[in-house]
């Protein structure tokens, strides 16, 4: 047995302890997921932005290969409902006007003297109502998609921004579905364990795209704990929690009575996965040494052959430096990590002049900027689209690889490094 056959591998029957991160917005394709799972890793389908029928179709396709895979959704449904219920329409109209101004000026070259006339012709009230309806439908779709995944009995359901409900976790376990939670703090990890999650993705601040923090405030950036600081703290905390549970079991002479709906395959310590800034075999080894059972990589897969990334985004990634990366909530209302561009600068400058000018809460801000981002991408203009990226950007190979090649390359790197550092006698076959 290889030293890389971790608890993750033994638990679900995969060869390598590598998970491909779910990257929403079209980056992750079913071809990518399939390529990773076929290579011996664990592929993840990003389904948060898919329509229910579209997701079901992709799930059925992946199931036909009888390979393990994760389907990832956003579970902060109540938070999103509250955001929609409490939206300030005056603030929303101001944001719409600002975004429309940028879109016309920089993406449509409307000159200053005619800009105001053009803006007056845009019905912002109508746009606002359309966005509110779109946001409401987005939330309804998310609820429906969770039910579809339970109905389809997918191998794994993964969540970002929070956890499934007690009843959903209970139903998942009853149907043989493992539950995966992405966390950003020790407290979130302990909550995931208490709820009965089987796998915990420990997302450090090095990770690209959205921070998976459970609670999001418009004015406060979420925890920025790096991956290699957070992983050992989570591992230690989970072990202590388990020791406490076992002590209670001994005292009571029976199993700990967890909250209704949370008994399942997580009576022991959940499998821990390190995520954020991990790009190669060195990162895999470092994560395992810190107590993780595997790794999740996103940025490393974002430019692979099977990715749905645009050429514009890819070019920017290959020319970027680590100091070009910033955490921002300007695009979606939730904090995410990506490359700096003109839109972020314009928003920041506006906020310097008006401290009350803040992005709307998620998903409203996401739909406010959606048209601008889409148009920017179509025109090959990287300055007004979200350019998600993790902090390991300089380690991104310039050559295009397949997703399966990435798995094999990382494993060869890890084995080579281990042999160089410790000698062949440490390589257990």
XYZ file of C-alpha atoms in Angstrom:
429
model
C 0.000 0.000 0.000
C 1.344 3.442 -0.939
C 1.934 6.039 1.770
C -0.413 8.218 -0.296
C -3.298 5.830 0.329
C -4.871 8.034 2.988
C -8.174 7.807 4.856
C -9.773 9.677 1.943
C -8.616 7.027 -0.537
C -9.591 4.060 1.638
C -12.955 5.562 2.564
C -14.221 6.080 -0.979
C -12.026 3.785 -3.057
C -9.966 6.290 -5.020
C -6.269 5.899 -5.863
C -4.956 9.393 -5.137
C -5.813 11.872 -2.317
C -6.599 14.719 -4.705
C -9.924 16.519 -5.144
C -10.544 18.926 -8.010
C -12.290 21.989 -6.592
C -15.764 22.957 -7.829
C -15.288 26.177 -9.804
C -18.583 27.827 -10.693
C -19.406 30.152 -13.537
C -18.538 27.718 -16.310
C -14.933 26.904 -15.320
C -15.725 23.355 -14.222
C -17.082 21.113 -16.982
C -18.376 17.544 -16.779
C -15.367 16.575 -18.907
C -13.033 17.952 -16.223
C -14.859 16.120 -13.433
C -14.823 12.873 -15.386
C -11.137 13.204 -16.309
C -10.143 13.680 -12.656
C -12.233 10.767 -11.374
C -11.005 8.477 -14.157
C -7.408 9.332 -13.229
C -7.956 8.170 -9.643
C -8.816 11.489 -8.011
C -12.195 12.896 -6.981
C -13.874 15.297 -9.402
C -16.322 17.987 -8.275
C -19.185 19.432 -10.283
C -19.920 23.091 -9.527
C -23.712 23.220 -9.758
C -24.614 26.432 -7.912
C -25.171 28.423 -11.123
C -26.695 25.586 -13.163
C -30.429 25.410 -13.761
C -32.071 22.412 -12.013
C -32.726 20.470 -15.238
C -29.223 21.241 -16.507
C -27.720 19.955 -13.256
C -29.844 16.797 -13.299
C -28.719 16.052 -16.860
C -25.037 16.457 -15.948
C -25.465 14.358 -12.809
C -27.079 11.516 -14.771
C -24.223 11.679 -17.288
C -21.586 11.416 -14.554
C -23.452 8.638 -12.731
C -23.416 6.523 -15.890
C -19.637 6.042 -15.484
C -19.982 4.577 -11.963
C -17.155 6.723 -10.609
C -17.192 8.836 -7.423
C -17.819 12.579 -7.772
C -19.015 15.517 -5.679
C -21.787 17.920 -6.631
C -21.369 21.291 -4.937
C -24.076 23.848 -4.108
C -24.520 26.934 -1.924
C -26.335 26.106 1.309
C -26.804 29.646 2.701
C -30.436 29.694 1.577
C -31.843 31.452 4.624
C -29.115 34.077 4.447
C -29.926 34.745 0.792
C -33.650 35.011 1.566
C -32.894 37.532 4.304
C -30.653 39.520 1.962
C -33.437 39.698 -0.609
C -36.052 40.600 1.987
C -33.918 43.381 3.475
C -32.562 44.913 0.267
C -32.365 48.700 0.210
C -33.805 49.672 -3.174
C -32.300 53.142 -3.068
C -28.823 51.664 -2.619
C -29.568 49.149 -5.330
C -30.531 51.859 -7.824
C -27.329 53.773 -7.015
C -25.258 50.652 -7.633
C -27.111 49.909 -10.878
C -26.479 53.439 -12.108
C -22.783 53.210 -11.245
C -22.375 49.818 -12.982
C -24.341 50.932 -16.031
C -22.178 54.034 -16.273
C -19.006 51.910 -16.305
C -20.478 49.467 -18.817
C -21.470 52.171 -21.276
C -18.292 54.211 -20.871
C -15.649 51.495 -21.012
C -17.295 48.578 -22.819
C -19.389 50.548 -25.321
C -17.218 53.664 -25.702
C -20.078 56.069 -25.058
C -18.338 59.452 -24.791
C -18.839 61.718 -21.779
C -21.078 64.299 -23.470
C -23.647 61.693 -24.491
C -23.231 59.410 -21.459
C -25.880 61.113 -19.323
C -28.373 61.129 -22.201
C -27.794 57.412 -22.775
C -28.123 56.659 -19.064
C -31.445 58.481 -18.927
C -32.770 56.133 -21.593
C -31.965 53.097 -19.420
C -34.883 52.081 -17.238
C -33.057 51.338 -13.967
C -36.289 50.623 -12.098
C -37.126 47.912 -14.604
C -33.603 46.479 -14.375
C -33.845 46.462 -10.597
C -37.100 44.509 -10.618
C -35.669 41.999 -13.106
C -32.621 41.446 -10.886
C -34.762 40.957 -7.790
C -36.867 38.382 -9.644
C -33.722 36.660 -10.920
C -32.283 36.553 -7.385
C -35.511 35.082 -6.028
C -35.519 32.383 -8.723
C -31.850 31.622 -7.992
C -32.735 30.844 -4.361
C -35.727 28.681 -5.348
C -33.530 26.794 -7.811
C -30.940 26.136 -5.092
C -33.601 24.579 -2.867
C -34.840 22.444 -5.740
C -31.320 21.316 -6.652
C -30.638 20.047 -3.146
C -33.755 17.891 -3.404
C -32.672 16.647 -6.842
C -29.276 15.550 -5.497
C -30.953 13.653 -2.661
C -33.347 12.071 -5.156
C -30.531 11.117 -7.547
C -28.474 9.635 -4.691
C -25.247 11.234 -5.895
C -22.089 9.860 -4.222
C -21.300 13.170 -2.481
C -23.119 16.435 -1.816
C -20.765 19.331 -1.132
C -21.727 22.735 0.253
C -20.177 26.182 0.409
C -21.263 29.153 2.575
C -22.729 26.874 5.238
C -24.184 23.429 5.878
C -27.191 21.398 4.841
C -30.072 21.291 7.304
C -30.277 18.519 9.912
C -33.025 16.808 7.936
C -31.109 17.029 4.652
C -28.001 15.489 6.256
C -30.118 12.724 7.795
C -31.766 11.996 4.429
C -28.398 12.017 2.652
C -26.940 9.448 5.043
C -30.049 7.277 4.836
C -29.604 7.199 1.055
C -25.884 6.397 1.204
C -24.750 9.906 0.263
C -21.653 11.345 1.946
C -21.771 15.010 2.972
C -18.879 17.385 2.270
C -18.566 20.808 3.919
C -16.131 23.598 3.057
C -15.061 25.637 6.086
C -12.780 28.618 6.795
C -12.401 28.540 10.612
C -12.005 26.023 13.432
C -15.474 26.853 14.776
C -17.035 26.121 11.383
C -15.163 22.789 11.277
C -16.465 21.797 14.713
C -20.003 22.701 13.670
C -19.615 20.561 10.533
C -18.464 17.623 12.688
C -21.338 18.067 15.133
C -23.822 18.140 12.250
C -22.472 14.853 10.902
C -20.423 15.852 7.852
C -18.202 13.105 6.452
C -15.531 15.234 4.775
C -14.378 18.712 5.776
C -12.620 20.871 3.180
C -10.389 23.280 5.107
C -10.274 26.350 2.860
C -7.415 28.677 3.717
C -7.256 32.291 2.609
C -4.809 31.254 -0.151
C -7.720 29.751 -2.099
C -9.106 31.429 -5.200
C -12.703 32.502 -5.827
C -15.315 32.709 -3.065
C -14.394 32.374 0.587
C -16.685 29.694 1.985
C -17.273 31.497 5.277
C -20.632 30.609 6.842
C -21.621 34.179 7.665
C -20.933 37.148 5.416
C -21.128 40.834 6.316
C -21.038 43.612 3.722
C -18.503 45.715 5.616
C -16.238 43.036 7.086
C -13.833 40.800 5.198
C -14.073 37.179 6.425
C -11.286 35.315 8.218
C -7.996 35.372 6.341
C -6.268 32.382 7.919
C -3.769 30.730 5.582
C -4.161 27.076 4.630
C -1.059 25.790 6.388
C -1.978 27.672 9.575
C -5.599 26.548 9.551
C -5.215 22.831 8.716
C -3.284 21.732 11.852
C -5.583 23.801 14.087
C -8.643 22.112 12.579
C -7.074 18.652 12.876
C -6.205 19.254 16.524
C -9.630 20.679 17.359
C -11.458 17.759 15.723
C -9.344 15.252 17.662
C -10.037 17.024 20.950
C -13.756 17.124 20.165
C -13.713 13.402 19.427
C -11.870 12.660 22.677
C -14.515 14.660 24.523
C -17.299 12.712 22.789
C -15.636 9.391 23.657
C -15.342 10.465 27.280
C -19.063 11.200 27.355
C -19.729 7.810 25.799
C -17.717 6.099 28.537
C -19.553 7.998 31.271
C -22.976 7.246 29.816
C -22.090 3.718 28.804
C -23.561 4.347 25.362
C -23.134 6.361 22.201
C -23.322 10.125 22.410
C -26.815 11.323 21.548
C -26.274 13.799 18.757
C -28.953 16.154 17.510
C -31.751 14.463 15.616
C -30.835 13.987 11.989
C -27.083 14.073 12.481
C -26.226 10.430 13.030
C -24.457 8.991 10.038
C -21.031 7.968 8.866
C -19.354 10.724 10.885
C -19.268 9.210 14.397
C -15.458 9.358 14.180
C -13.241 12.223 13.091
C -14.275 13.531 9.653
C -11.835 13.278 6.779
C -9.870 16.537 6.531
C -8.887 18.028 3.170
C -6.483 20.963 2.773
C -7.459 23.600 0.202
C -5.893 26.886 -0.873
C -2.574 27.682 -2.551
C -1.771 24.003 -3.197
C -0.445 23.559 -6.720
C 1.982 20.620 -6.815
C 3.495 17.598 -5.112
C 5.194 19.759 -2.500
C 1.825 21.160 -1.459
C 0.350 17.662 -1.256
C 3.182 16.425 0.967
C 3.058 19.508 3.185
C -0.687 19.076 3.665
C -0.340 15.413 4.622
C 2.424 16.252 7.093
C 0.112 18.779 8.746
C -2.524 16.128 9.314
C -4.750 16.434 6.236
C -6.052 13.305 4.523
C -5.857 14.864 1.068
C -5.892 18.109 -0.892
C -8.313 20.095 -3.012
C -6.949 22.143 -5.916
C -8.789 24.731 -7.983
C -6.385 27.190 -9.602
C -4.168 24.368 -10.872
C -7.146 22.950 -12.819
C -8.594 26.258 -14.023
C -6.422 26.369 -17.169
C -6.517 22.649 -18.024
C -7.742 21.402 -21.413
C -11.198 20.538 -20.093
C -11.756 23.893 -18.378
C -14.436 26.321 -19.567
C -12.203 29.325 -18.805
C -12.107 32.149 -21.365
C -8.931 32.888 -23.307
C -8.928 36.398 -21.806
C -8.920 35.043 -18.251
C -6.270 32.453 -19.078
C -3.903 35.050 -20.566
C -4.204 37.202 -17.436
C -3.500 34.234 -15.163
C -0.344 33.299 -17.025
C 1.036 36.845 -16.783
C 0.000 37.489 -13.160
C 2.166 37.773 -10.063
C 1.213 36.921 -6.499
C 0.834 40.613 -5.561
C -1.791 41.029 -8.303
C -4.283 39.026 -6.249
C -6.854 40.648 -3.972
C -9.852 39.648 -1.864
C -12.930 41.568 -2.981
C -16.720 41.518 -2.640
C -17.301 43.964 -5.495
C -18.450 41.400 -8.076
C -20.910 39.259 -6.106
C -21.406 40.711 -2.627
C -19.468 37.802 -1.124
C -15.724 37.984 -0.656
C -13.671 36.185 -3.269
C -10.030 36.083 -4.321
C -8.940 37.067 -7.818
C -6.788 39.351 -9.932
C -7.034 43.113 -9.565
C -8.565 44.991 -12.478
C -10.159 48.309 -13.366
C -13.603 47.438 -12.016
C -12.224 46.726 -8.541
C -10.237 49.977 -8.659
C -13.289 51.966 -9.771
C -15.361 50.495 -6.948
C -12.647 51.170 -4.376
C -12.247 54.771 -5.545
C -15.999 55.301 -5.316
C -15.999 53.884 -1.789
C -13.204 56.247 -0.779
C -15.471 59.141 -1.739
C -18.621 57.612 -0.259
C -18.146 55.237 2.698
C -21.793 54.157 2.463
C -21.395 52.971 -1.136
C -21.149 49.214 -0.592
C -21.754 46.175 -2.801
C -25.229 44.729 -2.317
C -25.469 41.406 -0.488
C -25.218 38.067 -2.317
C -26.799 37.069 -4.682
C -28.121 40.545 -5.587
C -24.700 42.053 -6.374
C -23.888 38.978 -8.451
C -26.862 39.654 -10.717
C -26.231 43.422 -10.783
C -22.753 42.873 -12.268
C -23.686 39.845 -14.374
C -24.396 41.714 -17.629
C -21.219 43.785 -17.323
C -19.052 40.733 -16.639
C -20.577 38.784 -19.522
C -20.121 41.667 -21.976
C -16.545 42.200 -20.808
C -15.758 38.550 -21.458
C -17.346 38.543 -24.905
C -15.282 41.578 -25.914
C -12.044 40.106 -24.581
C -11.758 42.887 -22.011
C -10.391 41.555 -18.714
C -10.953 44.813 -16.815
C -14.643 44.300 -15.996
C -14.911 40.549 -15.399
C -14.118 38.475 -12.339
C -10.680 36.877 -12.712
C -10.721 34.331 -9.899
C -7.363 32.933 -8.822
C -5.620 31.479 -5.789
C -2.316 32.724 -4.404
C -0.138 29.980 -5.899
C -0.339 31.728 -9.256
C 3.386 31.577 -10.163
C 3.249 27.785 -9.880
C 0.671 27.550 -12.670
C 2.347 25.789 -15.645
C 2.356 27.677 -18.937
C 1.755 24.477 -20.914
C -1.807 23.274 -21.249
C -2.406 19.963 -19.465
C -5.378 17.642 -19.265
C -7.016 17.272 -15.858
C -5.809 13.666 -15.649
C -2.234 14.738 -16.487
C -2.368 17.167 -13.560
C -3.241 14.321 -11.181
C -0.394 12.143 -12.456
C 2.105 15.025 -12.445
C 1.343 15.972 -8.842
C 1.739 12.373 -7.673
C 5.072 11.965 -9.514
C 6.304 15.240 -7.993
C 5.332 14.134 -4.494
C 7.028 10.753 -4.879
C 10.177 12.350 -6.303
C 10.411 14.924 -3.503
C 9.885 12.240 -0.874
C 12.610 10.094 -2.404
C 15.026 13.042 -2.646
C 14.455 14.079 0.965
C 14.168 10.702 2.679
C 15.609 8.108 0.303
C 14.064 5.158 -1.482
C 13.675 3.120 1.698
C 10.850 5.448 2.742
C 8.863 4.744 -0.390
C 6.468 1.992 0.639
C 4.951 0.276 -2.375
